[in-house]
């Protein structure tokens, strides 16, 4: 099993794997690397949890809450699709009550046609 | 309940898949004993059992959309026989039931329910501000 250790040595940050020094970077670069790795890790997590995020976003859409959980266009598109077409979700969350108005139609029936 | 649009109908209008005044819109006389409507989940004609469809019209004519108000010429179902009918459903007729979107459901109208006697049944739309319906 691989063991990794991160430590600092004077003004450098060192990465040691299995007892061997594999990287030694100045502290400024180490902080920059940290930010990049953190950002990429968040994006990777978003992709790994895309299905759950899409479902949660779909619920917010049906609830009429204009809150975005992701800026990823593919996940947004999937959320929109789920909100519109998932039958269980549509049944559980019928949506915002419609405000349309109807006229008052009337039906008129004539007597049956007589056979000649 | 009350006269209302199906979710599928509203989505169709907003999504641009239903064009009221140019596409083939038809109405069906419905026997509610064979159809329990769900405005949120019933989306296409295949959600309405064949037994519930007492009479189906041909395309509505003279449709207009001015100011978001849907209107059309009055419509007659000819020589209607069958079960007592309690509702009128409007839908976009594509020729395929699984893609024919349900638009509106009318269960409150003068003359409803109607018991078909073999004669013609004509629906006269409201001539007031809301016509058939207003978005």
JSON list of C-alpha atoms in Angstrom, two decimals:
[
{"chain": "A", "resi": 1, "resn": "UNK", "atom": "CA", "xyz": [0.00, 0.00, 0.00]},
{"chain": "A", "resi": 2, "resn": "UNK", "atom": "CA", "xyz": [1.30, 3.38, -1.00]},
{"chain": "A", "resi": 3, "resn": "UNK", "atom": "CA", "xyz": [1.90, 5.90, 1.72]},
{"chain": "A", "resi": 4, "resn": "UNK", "atom": "CA", "xyz": [2.11, 9.56, 0.89]},
{"chain": "A", "resi": 5, "resn": "UNK", "atom": "CA", "xyz": [3.37, 12.27, 3.15]},
{"chain": "A", "resi": 6, "resn": "UNK", "atom": "CA", "xyz": [3.28, 16.00, 2.66]},
{"chain": "A", "resi": 7, "resn": "UNK", "atom": "CA", "xyz": [5.59, 18.11, 4.78]},
{"chain": "A", "resi": 8, "resn": "UNK", "atom": "CA", "xyz": [7.41, 21.38, 4.60]},
{"chain": "A", "resi": 9, "resn": "UNK", "atom": "CA", "xyz": [11.15, 21.81, 4.58]},
{"chain": "A", "resi": 10, "resn": "UNK", "atom": "CA", "xyz": [12.15, 25.40, 5.14]},
{"chain": "A", "resi": 11, "resn": "UNK", "atom": "CA", "xyz": [10.36, 27.39, 2.35]},
{"chain": "A", "resi": 12, "resn": "UNK", "atom": "CA", "xyz": [9.44, 24.32, 0.31]},
{"chain": "A", "resi": 13, "resn": "UNK", "atom": "CA", "xyz": [6.61, 21.83, 0.44]},
{"chain": "A", "resi": 14, "resn": "UNK", "atom": "CA", "xyz": [7.69, 18.25, -0.13]},
{"chain": "A", "resi": 15, "resn": "UNK", "atom": "CA", "xyz": [5.69, 15.29, -1.34]},
{"chain": "A", "resi": 16, "resn": "UNK", "atom": "CA", "xyz": [7.11, 11.98, -0.16]},
{"chain": "A", "resi": 17, "resn": "UNK", "atom": "CA", "xyz": [5.73, 8.71, -1.45]},
{"chain": "A", "resi": 18, "resn": "UNK", "atom": "CA", "xyz": [6.86, 5.45, 0.07]},
{"chain": "A", "resi": 19, "resn": "UNK", "atom": "CA", "xyz": [9.79, 7.22, 1.68]},
{"chain": "A", "resi": 20, "resn": "UNK", "atom": "CA", "xyz": [11.00, 8.78, -1.55]},
{"chain": "A", "resi": 21, "resn": "UNK", "atom": "CA", "xyz": [10.92, 12.49, -2.22]},
{"chain": "A", "resi": 22, "resn": "UNK", "atom": "CA", "xyz": [9.00, 12.94, -5.47]},
{"chain": "A", "resi": 23, "resn": "UNK", "atom": "CA", "xyz": [8.32, 16.69, -5.41]},
{"chain": "A", "resi": 24, "resn": "UNK", "atom": "CA", "xyz": [9.65, 19.76, -3.69]},
{"chain": "A", "resi": 25, "resn": "UNK", "atom": "CA", "xyz": [7.97, 23.03, -4.62]},
{"chain": "A", "resi": 26, "resn": "UNK", "atom": "CA", "xyz": [8.24, 26.56, -3.22]},
{"chain": "A", "resi": 27, "resn": "UNK", "atom": "CA", "xyz": [5.43, 27.52, -0.87]},
{"chain": "A", "resi": 28, "resn": "UNK", "atom": "CA", "xyz": [3.85, 29.98, -3.35]},
{"chain": "A", "resi": 29, "resn": "UNK", "atom": "CA", "xyz": [3.54, 27.30, -6.01]},
{"chain": "A", "resi": 30, "resn": "UNK", "atom": "CA", "xyz": [2.29, 24.82, -3.42]},
{"chain": "A", "resi": 31, "resn": "UNK", "atom": "CA", "xyz": [-0.56, 27.16, -2.50]},
{"chain": "A", "resi": 32, "resn": "UNK", "atom": "CA", "xyz": [-1.40, 27.68, -6.17]},
{"chain": "A", "resi": 33, "resn": "UNK", "atom": "CA", "xyz": [-1.35, 23.92, -6.72]},
{"chain": "A", "resi": 34, "resn": "UNK", "atom": "CA", "xyz": [-3.68, 23.49, -3.76]},
{"chain": "A", "resi": 35, "resn": "UNK", "atom": "CA", "xyz": [-6.24, 25.87, -5.29]},
{"chain": "A", "resi": 36, "resn": "UNK", "atom": "CA", "xyz": [-6.11, 24.13, -8.66]},
{"chain": "A", "resi": 37, "resn": "UNK", "atom": "CA", "xyz": [-6.41, 20.65, -7.16]},
{"chain": "A", "resi": 38, "resn": "UNK", "atom": "CA", "xyz": [-9.31, 21.81, -4.96]},
{"chain": "A", "resi": 39, "resn": "UNK", "atom": "CA", "xyz": [-11.16, 23.29, -7.93]},
{"chain": "A", "resi": 40, "resn": "UNK", "atom": "CA", "xyz": [-10.64, 20.23, -10.08]},
{"chain": "A", "resi": 41, "resn": "UNK", "atom": "CA", "xyz": [-11.68, 17.97, -7.21]},
{"chain": "A", "resi": 42, "resn": "UNK", "atom": "CA", "xyz": [-14.96, 19.93, -6.86]},
{"chain": "A", "resi": 43, "resn": "UNK", "atom": "CA", "xyz": [-15.62, 19.57, -10.58]},
{"chain": "A", "resi": 44, "resn": "UNK", "atom": "CA", "xyz": [-14.85, 15.87, -10.44]},
{"chain": "A", "resi": 45, "resn": "UNK", "atom": "CA", "xyz": [-17.22, 15.49, -7.47]},
{"chain": "A", "resi": 46, "resn": "UNK", "atom": "CA", "xyz": [-19.95, 17.35, -9.38]},
{"chain": "A", "resi": 47, "resn": "UNK", "atom": "CA", "xyz": [-19.59, 14.99, -12.31]},
{"chain": "A", "resi": 48, "resn": "UNK", "atom": "CA", "xyz": [-19.53, 11.92, -10.07]},
{"chain": "A", "resi": 49, "resn": "UNK", "atom": "CA", "xyz": [-22.77, 13.08, -8.41]},
{"chain": "A", "resi": 50, "resn": "UNK", "atom": "CA", "xyz": [-24.37, 14.40, -11.61]},
{"chain": "A", "resi": 51, "resn": "UNK", "atom": "CA", "xyz": [-27.40, 12.13, -11.41]},
{"chain": "A", "resi": 52, "resn": "UNK", "atom": "CA", "xyz": [-28.27, 13.20, -7.86]},
{"chain": "A", "resi": 53, "resn": "UNK", "atom": "CA", "xyz": [-27.68, 16.86, -8.66]},
{"chain": "A", "resi": 54, "resn": "UNK", "atom": "CA", "xyz": [-29.97, 16.61, -11.69]},
{"chain": "A", "resi": 55, "resn": "UNK", "atom": "CA", "xyz": [-32.72, 15.03, -9.57]},
{"chain": "A", "resi": 56, "resn": "UNK", "atom": "CA", "xyz": [-32.40, 17.69, -6.88]},
{"chain": "A", "resi": 57, "resn": "UNK", "atom": "CA", "xyz": [-32.37, 20.45, -9.48]},
{"chain": "A", "resi": 58, "resn": "UNK", "atom": "CA", "xyz": [-35.46, 18.93, -11.12]},
{"chain": "A", "resi": 59, "resn": "UNK", "atom": "CA", "xyz": [-37.33, 19.11, -7.80]},
{"chain": "A", "resi": 60, "resn": "UNK", "atom": "CA", "xyz": [-36.41, 22.77, -7.44]},
{"chain": "A", "resi": 61, "resn": "UNK", "atom": "CA", "xyz": [-37.61, 23.46, -10.97]},
{"chain": "A", "resi": 62, "resn": "UNK", "atom": "CA", "xyz": [-40.97, 21.83, -10.29]},
{"chain": "A", "resi": 63, "resn": "UNK", "atom": "CA", "xyz": [-41.25, 23.71, -7.01]},
{"chain": "A", "resi": 64, "resn": "UNK", "atom": "CA", "xyz": [-40.75, 26.95, -8.90]},
{"chain": "A", "resi": 65, "resn": "UNK", "atom": "CA", "xyz": [-37.60, 27.81, -6.95]},
{"chain": "A", "resi": 66, "resn": "UNK", "atom": "CA", "xyz": [-35.18, 29.65, -9.17]},
{"chain": "A", "resi": 67, "resn": "UNK", "atom": "CA", "xyz": [-32.05, 28.27, -7.51]},
{"chain": "A", "resi": 68, "resn": "UNK", "atom": "CA", "xyz": [-29.27, 26.71, -9.56]},
{"chain": "A", "resi": 69, "resn": "UNK", "atom": "CA", "xyz": [-27.33, 23.78, -8.10]},
{"chain": "A", "resi": 70, "resn": "UNK", "atom": "CA", "xyz": [-24.91, 23.50, -10.99]},
{"chain": "A", "resi": 71, "resn": "UNK", "atom": "CA", "xyz": [-23.57, 25.53, -13.86]},
{"chain": "A", "resi": 72, "resn": "UNK", "atom": "CA", "xyz": [-22.76, 22.45, -15.92]},
{"chain": "A", "resi": 73, "resn": "UNK", "atom": "CA", "xyz": [-24.89, 22.66, -19.07]},
{"chain": "A", "resi": 74, "resn": "UNK", "atom": "CA", "xyz": [-25.26, 18.89, -19.47]},
{"chain": "A", "resi": 75, "resn": "UNK", "atom": "CA", "xyz": [-26.47, 18.44, -15.89]},
{"chain": "A", "resi": 76, "resn": "UNK", "atom": "CA", "xyz": [-28.83, 21.41, -16.29]},
{"chain": "A", "resi": 77, "resn": "UNK", "atom": "CA", "xyz": [-30.27, 19.87, -19.44]},
{"chain": "A", "resi": 78, "resn": "UNK", "atom": "CA", "xyz": [-30.76, 16.54, -17.68]},
{"chain": "A", "resi": 79, "resn": "UNK", "atom": "CA", "xyz": [-32.48, 18.31, -14.76]},
{"chain": "A", "resi": 80, "resn": "UNK", "atom": "CA", "xyz": [-34.86, 20.05, -17.15]},
{"chain": "A", "resi": 81, "resn": "UNK", "atom": "CA", "xyz": [-35.66, 16.74, -18.81]},
{"chain": "A", "resi": 82, "resn": "UNK", "atom": "CA", "xyz": [-36.31, 15.04, -15.46]},
{"chain": "A", "resi": 83, "resn": "UNK", "atom": "CA", "xyz": [-38.52, 17.93, -14.32]},
{"chain": "A", "resi": 84, "resn": "UNK", "atom": "CA", "xyz": [-40.63, 17.71, -17.45]},
{"chain": "A", "resi": 85, "resn": "UNK", "atom": "CA", "xyz": [-40.88, 13.99, -17.99]},
{"chain": "A", "resi": 86, "resn": "UNK", "atom": "CA", "xyz": [-40.33, 12.05, -14.75]},
{"chain": "A", "resi": 87, "resn": "UNK", "atom": "CA", "xyz": [-43.80, 10.70, -14.01]},
{"chain": "A", "resi": 88, "resn": "UNK", "atom": "CA", "xyz": [-43.21, 10.08, -10.31]},
{"chain": "A", "resi": 89, "resn": "UNK", "atom": "CA", "xyz": [-41.93, 13.60, -9.84]},
{"chain": "A", "resi": 90, "resn": "UNK", "atom": "CA", "xyz": [-44.79, 15.13, -11.81]},
{"chain": "A", "resi": 91, "resn": "UNK", "atom": "CA", "xyz": [-47.30, 13.19, -9.73]},
{"chain": "A", "resi": 92, "resn": "UNK", "atom": "CA", "xyz": [-45.66, 14.17, -6.45]},
{"chain": "A", "resi": 93, "resn": "UNK", "atom": "CA", "xyz": [-45.11, 17.79, -7.45]},
{"chain": "A", "resi": 94, "resn": "UNK", "atom": "CA", "xyz": [-47.87, 18.84, -9.84]},
{"chain": "A", "resi": 95, "resn": "UNK", "atom": "CA", "xyz": [-46.31, 22.25, -10.24]},
{"chain": "A", "resi": 96, "resn": "UNK", "atom": "CA", "xyz": [-47.51, 25.77, -9.84]},
{"chain": "A", "resi": 97, "resn": "UNK", "atom": "CA", "xyz": [-51.24, 26.16, -10.14]},
{"chain": "A", "resi": 98, "resn": "UNK", "atom": "CA", "xyz": [-52.16, 27.44, -13.54]},
{"chain": "A", "resi": 99, "resn": "UNK", "atom": "CA", "xyz": [-53.75, 30.85, -13.94]},
{"chain": "A", "resi": 100, "resn": "UNK", "atom": "CA", "xyz": [-55.37, 30.25, -17.28]},
{"chain": "A", "resi": 101, "resn": "UNK", "atom": "CA", "xyz": [-58.99, 31.25, -17.71]},
{"chain": "A", "resi": 102, "resn": "UNK", "atom": "CA", "xyz": [-61.69, 29.40, -19.57]},
{"chain": "A", "resi": 103, "resn": "UNK", "atom": "CA", "xyz": [-64.78, 30.61, -21.30]},
{"chain": "A", "resi": 104, "resn": "UNK", "atom": "CA", "xyz": [-68.15, 29.01, -20.68]},
{"chain": "A", "resi": 105, "resn": "UNK", "atom": "CA", "xyz": [-68.86, 26.64, -23.54]},
{"chain": "A", "resi": 106, "resn": "UNK", "atom": "CA", "xyz": [-72.22, 25.04, -24.13]},
{"chain": "A", "resi": 107, "resn": "UNK", "atom": "CA", "xyz": [-73.32, 21.82, -25.76]},
{"chain": "A", "resi": 108, "resn": "UNK", "atom": "CA", "xyz": [-76.41, 21.39, -27.85]},
{"chain": "A", "resi": 109, "resn": "UNK", "atom": "CA", "xyz": [-77.75, 18.07, -29.04]},
{"chain": "A", "resi": 110, "resn": "UNK", "atom": "CA", "xyz": [-80.10, 17.52, -31.90]},
{"chain": "A", "resi": 111, "resn": "UNK", "atom": "CA", "xyz": [-82.48, 14.59, -32.13]},
{"chain": "A", "resi": 112, "resn": "UNK", "atom": "CA", "xyz": [-81.39, 11.45, -33.94]},
{"chain": "A", "resi": 113, "resn": "UNK", "atom": "CA", "xyz": [-81.72, 11.50, -37.70]},
{"chain": "A", "resi": 114, "resn": "UNK", "atom": "CA", "xyz": [-84.70, 9.57, -39.00]},
{"chain": "A", "resi": 115, "resn": "UNK", "atom": "CA", "xyz": [-84.05, 6.79, -41.47]},
{"chain": "A", "resi": 116, "resn": "UNK", "atom": "CA", "xyz": [-85.82, 7.25, -44.84]},
{"chain": "B", "resi": 1, "resn": "UNK", "atom": "CA", "xyz": [-62.99, 19.98, -10.66]},
{"chain": "B", "resi": 2, "resn": "UNK", "atom": "CA", "xyz": [-62.77, 22.80, -13.18]},
{"chain": "B", "resi": 3, "resn": "UNK", "atom": "CA", "xyz": [-61.86, 23.47, -16.74]},
{"chain": "B", "resi": 4, "resn": "UNK", "atom": "CA", "xyz": [-58.08, 23.46, -17.00]},
{"chain": "B", "resi": 5, "resn": "UNK", "atom": "CA", "xyz": [-55.05, 23.02, -19.18]},
{"chain": "B", "resi": 6, "resn": "UNK", "atom": "CA", "xyz": [-52.94, 19.89, -19.00]},
{"chain": "B", "resi": 7, "resn": "UNK", "atom": "CA", "xyz": [-49.33, 20.46, -17.97]},
{"chain": "B", "resi": 8, "resn": "UNK", "atom": "CA", "xyz": [-48.39, 18.91, -21.30]},
{"chain": "B", "resi": 9, "resn": "UNK", "atom": "CA", "xyz": [-50.43, 21.57, -23.06]},
{"chain": "B", "resi": 10, "resn": "UNK", "atom": "CA", "xyz": [-48.78, 24.46, -21.28]},
{"chain": "B", "resi": 11, "resn": "UNK", "atom": "CA", "xyz": [-45.34, 22.93, -21.84]},
{"chain": "B", "resi": 12, "resn": "UNK", "atom": "CA", "xyz": [-46.19, 22.50, -25.48]},
{"chain": "B", "resi": 13, "resn": "UNK", "atom": "CA", "xyz": [-47.11, 26.14, -25.88]},
{"chain": "B", "resi": 14, "resn": "UNK", "atom": "CA", "xyz": [-44.00, 27.36, -24.07]},
{"chain": "B", "resi": 15, "resn": "UNK", "atom": "CA", "xyz": [-41.72, 24.86, -25.75]},
{"chain": "B", "resi": 16, "resn": "UNK", "atom": "CA", "xyz": [-43.05, 25.69, -29.19]},
{"chain": "B", "resi": 17, "resn": "UNK", "atom": "CA", "xyz": [-44.26, 22.18, -29.99]},
{"chain": "B", "resi": 18, "resn": "UNK", "atom": "CA", "xyz": [-47.94, 23.17, -30.07]},
{"chain": "B", "resi": 19, "resn": "UNK", "atom": "CA", "xyz": [-49.00, 25.87, -32.49]},
{"chain": "B", "resi": 20, "resn": "UNK", "atom": "CA", "xyz": [-52.67, 26.51, -31.83]},
{"chain": "B", "resi": 21, "resn": "UNK", "atom": "CA", "xyz": [-53.68, 28.31, -34.98]},
{"chain": "B", "resi": 22, "resn": "UNK", "atom": "CA", "xyz": [-51.72, 26.29, -37.54]},
{"chain": "B", "resi": 23, "resn": "UNK", "atom": "CA", "xyz": [-51.70, 22.73, -36.25]},
{"chain": "B", "resi": 24, "resn": "UNK", "atom": "CA", "xyz": [-54.42, 20.09, -36.21]},
{"chain": "B", "resi": 25, "resn": "UNK", "atom": "CA", "xyz": [-56.27, 20.54, -32.90]},
{"chain": "B", "resi": 26, "resn": "UNK", "atom": "CA", "xyz": [-59.18, 18.19, -32.20]},
{"chain": "B", "resi": 27, "resn": "UNK", "atom": "CA", "xyz": [-61.65, 17.62, -29.41]},
{"chain": "B", "resi": 28, "resn": "UNK", "atom": "CA", "xyz": [-62.97, 14.43, -27.89]},
{"chain": "B", "resi": 29, "resn": "UNK", "atom": "CA", "xyz": [-66.14, 13.79, -25.96]},
{"chain": "B", "resi": 30, "resn": "UNK", "atom": "CA", "xyz": [-65.10, 11.82, -22.91]},
{"chain": "B", "resi": 31, "resn": "UNK", "atom": "CA", "xyz": [-66.88, 9.30, -20.69]},
{"chain": "B", "resi": 32, "resn": "UNK", "atom": "CA", "xyz": [-65.37, 10.08, -17.30]},
{"chain": "B", "resi": 33, "resn": "UNK", "atom": "CA", "xyz": [-66.38, 6.63, -16.04]},
{"chain": "B", "resi": 34, "resn": "UNK", "atom": "CA", "xyz": [-63.56, 5.27, -18.16]},
{"chain": "B", "resi": 35, "resn": "UNK", "atom": "CA", "xyz": [-61.06, 8.06, -17.67]},
{"chain": "B", "resi": 36, "resn": "UNK", "atom": "CA", "xyz": [-59.72, 9.48, -14.42]},
{"chain": "B", "resi": 37, "resn": "UNK", "atom": "CA", "xyz": [-57.86, 12.57, -15.46]},
{"chain": "B", "resi": 38, "resn": "UNK", "atom": "CA", "xyz": [-54.58, 13.72, -14.01]},
{"chain": "B", "resi": 39, "resn": "UNK", "atom": "CA", "xyz": [-53.70, 17.11, -15.43]},
{"chain": "B", "resi": 40, "resn": "UNK", "atom": "CA", "xyz": [-50.12, 16.84, -14.22]},
{"chain": "B", "resi": 41, "resn": "UNK", "atom": "CA", "xyz": [-49.21, 13.44, -15.56]},
{"chain": "B", "resi": 42, "resn": "UNK", "atom": "CA", "xyz": [-51.51, 12.72, -18.49]},
{"chain": "B", "resi": 43, "resn": "UNK", "atom": "CA", "xyz": [-49.54, 14.05, -21.39]},
{"chain": "B", "resi": 44, "resn": "UNK", "atom": "CA", "xyz": [-50.49, 12.27, -24.57]},
{"chain": "B", "resi": 45, "resn": "UNK", "atom": "CA", "xyz": [-53.63, 10.80, -26.08]},
{"chain": "B", "resi": 46, "resn": "UNK", "atom": "CA", "xyz": [-52.55, 7.28, -25.19]},
{"chain": "B", "resi": 47, "resn": "UNK", "atom": "CA", "xyz": [-53.28, 8.17, -21.56]},
{"chain": "B", "resi": 48, "resn": "UNK", "atom": "CA", "xyz": [-56.98, 8.17, -22.37]},
{"chain": "B", "resi": 49, "resn": "UNK", "atom": "CA", "xyz": [-58.44, 4.71, -22.80]},
{"chain": "B", "resi": 50, "resn": "UNK", "atom": "CA", "xyz": [-60.22, 4.04, -26.04]},
{"chain": "B", "resi": 51, "resn": "UNK", "atom": "CA", "xyz": [-63.38, 3.16, -24.12]},
{"chain": "B", "resi": 52, "resn": "UNK", "atom": "CA", "xyz": [-63.50, 6.68, -22.71]},
{"chain": "B", "resi": 53, "resn": "UNK", "atom": "CA", "xyz": [-63.57, 8.32, -26.14]},
{"chain": "B", "resi": 54, "resn": "UNK", "atom": "CA", "xyz": [-67.20, 8.65, -27.09]},
{"chain": "B", "resi": 55, "resn": "UNK", "atom": "CA", "xyz": [-66.69, 10.88, -30.11]},
{"chain": "B", "resi": 56, "resn": "UNK", "atom": "CA", "xyz": [-63.67, 12.51, -31.75]},
{"chain": "B", "resi": 57, "resn": "UNK", "atom": "CA", "xyz": [-63.93, 15.54, -33.98]},
{"chain": "B", "resi": 58, "resn": "UNK", "atom": "CA", "xyz": [-61.93, 16.42, -37.03]},
{"chain": "B", "resi": 59, "resn": "UNK", "atom": "CA", "xyz": [-59.69, 19.49, -36.90]},
{"chain": "B", "resi": 60, "resn": "UNK", "atom": "CA", "xyz": [-61.00, 22.65, -35.31]},
{"chain": "B", "resi": 61, "resn": "UNK", "atom": "CA", "xyz": [-61.36, 25.40, -37.88]},
{"chain": "B", "resi": 62, "resn": "UNK", "atom": "CA", "xyz": [-60.87, 29.15, -37.85]},
{"chain": "B", "resi": 63, "resn": "UNK", "atom": "CA", "xyz": [-58.53, 29.03, -34.88]},
{"chain": "B", "resi": 64, "resn": "UNK", "atom": "CA", "xyz": [-57.14, 32.30, -33.53]},
{"chain": "B", "resi": 65, "resn": "UNK", "atom": "CA", "xyz": [-54.62, 33.25, -30.85]},
{"chain": "B", "resi": 66, "resn": "UNK", "atom": "CA", "xyz": [-55.06, 37.00, -30.48]},
{"chain": "B", "resi": 67, "resn": "UNK", "atom": "CA", "xyz": [-53.83, 38.29, -27.11]},
{"chain": "B", "resi": 68, "resn": "UNK", "atom": "CA", "xyz": [-53.19, 34.76, -25.91]},
{"chain": "B", "resi": 69, "resn": "UNK", "atom": "CA", "xyz": [-56.84, 33.83, -26.24]},
{"chain": "B", "resi": 70, "resn": "UNK", "atom": "CA", "xyz": [-57.50, 30.52, -27.97]},
{"chain": "B", "resi": 71, "resn": "UNK", "atom": "CA", "xyz": [-60.59, 30.49, -30.11]},
{"chain": "B", "resi": 72, "resn": "UNK", "atom": "CA", "xyz": [-62.04, 28.38, -32.89]},
{"chain": "B", "resi": 73, "resn": "UNK", "atom": "CA", "xyz": [-65.23, 27.82, -34.77]},
{"chain": "B", "resi": 74, "resn": "UNK", "atom": "CA", "xyz": [-67.93, 25.86, -33.00]},
{"chain": "B", "resi": 75, "resn": "UNK", "atom": "CA", "xyz": [-67.62, 22.13, -33.56]},
{"chain": "B", "resi": 76, "resn": "UNK", "atom": "CA", "xyz": [-70.11, 19.36, -34.20]},
{"chain": "B", "resi": 77, "resn": "UNK", "atom": "CA", "xyz": [-69.72, 15.68, -33.56]},
{"chain": "B", "resi": 78, "resn": "UNK", "atom": "CA", "xyz": [-72.04, 13.91, -35.96]},
{"chain": "B", "resi": 79, "resn": "UNK", "atom": "CA", "xyz": [-74.46, 11.10, -35.10]},
{"chain": "B", "resi": 80, "resn": "UNK", "atom": "CA", "xyz": [-73.06, 10.47, -31.64]},
{"chain": "B", "resi": 81, "resn": "UNK", "atom": "CA", "xyz": [-74.01, 7.36, -29.72]},
{"chain": "B", "resi": 82, "resn": "UNK", "atom": "CA", "xyz": [-72.42, 5.77, -26.69]},
{"chain": "B", "resi": 83, "resn": "UNK", "atom": "CA", "xyz": [-71.93, 6.40, -23.02]},
{"chain": "B", "resi": 84, "resn": "UNK", "atom": "CA", "xyz": [-72.91, 9.46, -21.07]},
{"chain": "B", "resi": 85, "resn": "UNK", "atom": "CA", "xyz": [-70.12, 11.97, -21.51]},
{"chain": "B", "resi": 86, "resn": "UNK", "atom": "CA", "xyz": [-68.92, 14.36, -18.86]},
{"chain": "B", "resi": 87, "resn": "UNK", "atom": "CA", "xyz": [-65.82, 16.00, -20.33]},
{"chain": "B", "resi": 88, "resn": "UNK", "atom": "CA", "xyz": [-64.31, 17.48, -23.46]},
{"chain": "B", "resi": 89, "resn": "UNK", "atom": "CA", "xyz": [-60.59, 17.03, -24.09]},
{"chain": "B", "resi": 90, "resn": "UNK", "atom": "CA", "xyz": [-58.68, 19.08, -26.62]},
{"chain": "B", "resi": 91, "resn": "UNK", "atom": "CA", "xyz": [-55.47, 17.72, -28.06]},
{"chain": "B", "resi": 92, "resn": "UNK", "atom": "CA", "xyz": [-52.89, 18.27, -30.75]},
{"chain": "B", "resi": 93, "resn": "UNK", "atom": "CA", "xyz": [-53.49, 15.57, -33.34]},
{"chain": "B", "resi": 94, "resn": "UNK", "atom": "CA", "xyz": [-50.26, 14.21, -34.83]},
{"chain": "B", "resi": 95, "resn": "UNK", "atom": "CA", "xyz": [-51.73, 10.96, -36.10]},
{"chain": "B", "resi": 96, "resn": "UNK", "atom": "CA", "xyz": [-49.84, 9.03, -33.44]},
{"chain": "B", "resi": 97, "resn": "UNK", "atom": "CA", "xyz": [-51.44, 8.68, -30.02]},
{"chain": "B", "resi": 98, "resn": "UNK", "atom": "CA", "xyz": [-48.15, 8.61, -28.14]},
{"chain": "B", "resi": 99, "resn": "UNK", "atom": "CA", "xyz": [-47.16, 12.01, -29.55]},
{"chain": "B", "resi": 100, "resn": "UNK", "atom": "CA", "xyz": [-50.56, 13.72, -29.60]},
{"chain": "B", "resi": 101, "resn": "UNK", "atom": "CA", "xyz": [-50.29, 16.14, -26.69]},
{"chain": "B", "resi": 102, "resn": "UNK", "atom": "CA", "xyz": [-53.28, 16.76, -24.45]},
{"chain": "B", "resi": 103, "resn": "UNK", "atom": "CA", "xyz": [-54.05, 20.47, -24.20]},
{"chain": "B", "resi": 104, "resn": "UNK", "atom": "CA", "xyz": [-57.21, 21.17, -22.24]},
{"chain": "B", "resi": 105, "resn": "UNK", "atom": "CA", "xyz": [-59.93, 19.46, -20.28]},
{"chain": "B", "resi": 106, "resn": "UNK", "atom": "CA", "xyz": [-63.42, 20.89, -19.94]},
{"chain": "B", "resi": 107, "resn": "UNK", "atom": "CA", "xyz": [-65.69, 19.31, -17.39]},
{"chain": "B", "resi": 108, "resn": "UNK", "atom": "CA", "xyz": [-67.88, 22.31, -16.70]},
{"chain": "B", "resi": 109, "resn": "UNK", "atom": "CA", "xyz": [-70.11, 23.49, -19.51]},
{"chain": "B", "resi": 110, "resn": "UNK", "atom": "CA", "xyz": [-73.75, 24.07, -20.16]},
{"chain": "B", "resi": 111, "resn": "UNK", "atom": "CA", "xyz": [-75.07, 20.77, -21.46]},
{"chain": "B", "resi": 112, "resn": "UNK", "atom": "CA", "xyz": [-72.56, 18.56, -19.67]},
{"chain": "B", "resi": 113, "resn": "UNK", "atom": "CA", "xyz": [-72.96, 15.74, -18.96]},
{"chain": "B", "resi": 114, "resn": "UNK", "atom": "CA", "xyz": [-74.60, 14.82, -22.22]},
{"chain": "B", "resi": 115, "resn": "UNK", "atom": "CA", "xyz": [-76.31, 11.55, -23.03]},
{"chain": "B", "resi": 116, "resn": "UNK", "atom": "CA", "xyz": [-75.79, 10.81, -26.72]},
{"chain": "B", "resi": 117, "resn": "UNK", "atom": "CA", "xyz": [-79.00, 9.94, -28.56]},
{"chain": "B", "resi": 118, "resn": "UNK", "atom": "CA", "xyz": [-77.59, 9.27, -32.01]},
{"chain": "B", "resi": 119, "resn": "UNK", "atom": "CA", "xyz": [-77.98, 12.87, -33.11]},
{"chain": "B", "resi": 120, "resn": "UNK", "atom": "CA", "xyz": [-75.38, 15.55, -33.60]},
{"chain": "B", "resi": 121, "resn": "UNK", "atom": "CA", "xyz": [-73.73, 17.26, -30.64]},
{"chain": "B", "resi": 122, "resn": "UNK", "atom": "CA", "xyz": [-72.40, 20.76, -31.14]},
{"chain": "B", "resi": 123, "resn": "UNK", "atom": "CA", "xyz": [-70.11, 22.59, -28.77]},
{"chain": "B", "resi": 124, "resn": "UNK", "atom": "CA", "xyz": [-70.46, 26.35, -28.90]},
{"chain": "B", "resi": 125, "resn": "UNK", "atom": "CA", "xyz": [-67.47, 28.18, -27.54]},
{"chain": "B", "resi": 126, "resn": "UNK", "atom": "CA", "xyz": [-67.88, 31.22, -25.35]},
{"chain": "B", "resi": 127, "resn": "UNK", "atom": "CA", "xyz": [-68.07, 34.46, -27.32]},
{"chain": "B", "resi": 128, "resn": "UNK", "atom": "CA", "xyz": [-66.88, 36.47, -24.30]},
{"chain": "B", "resi": 129, "resn": "UNK", "atom": "CA", "xyz": [-63.35, 37.57, -23.47]},
{"chain": "B", "resi": 130, "resn": "UNK", "atom": "CA", "xyz": [-61.92, 34.13, -22.71]},
{"chain": "B", "resi": 131, "resn": "UNK", "atom": "CA", "xyz": [-63.33, 32.22, -25.72]},
{"chain": "B", "resi": 132, "resn": "UNK", "atom": "CA", "xyz": [-62.13, 28.61, -25.31]},
{"chain": "B", "resi": 133, "resn": "UNK", "atom": "CA", "xyz": [-59.34, 29.55, -22.92]},
{"chain": "B", "resi": 134, "resn": "UNK", "atom": "CA", "xyz": [-56.95, 32.38, -22.23]},
{"chain": "B", "resi": 135, "resn": "UNK", "atom": "CA", "xyz": [-53.33, 31.83, -21.27]}
]
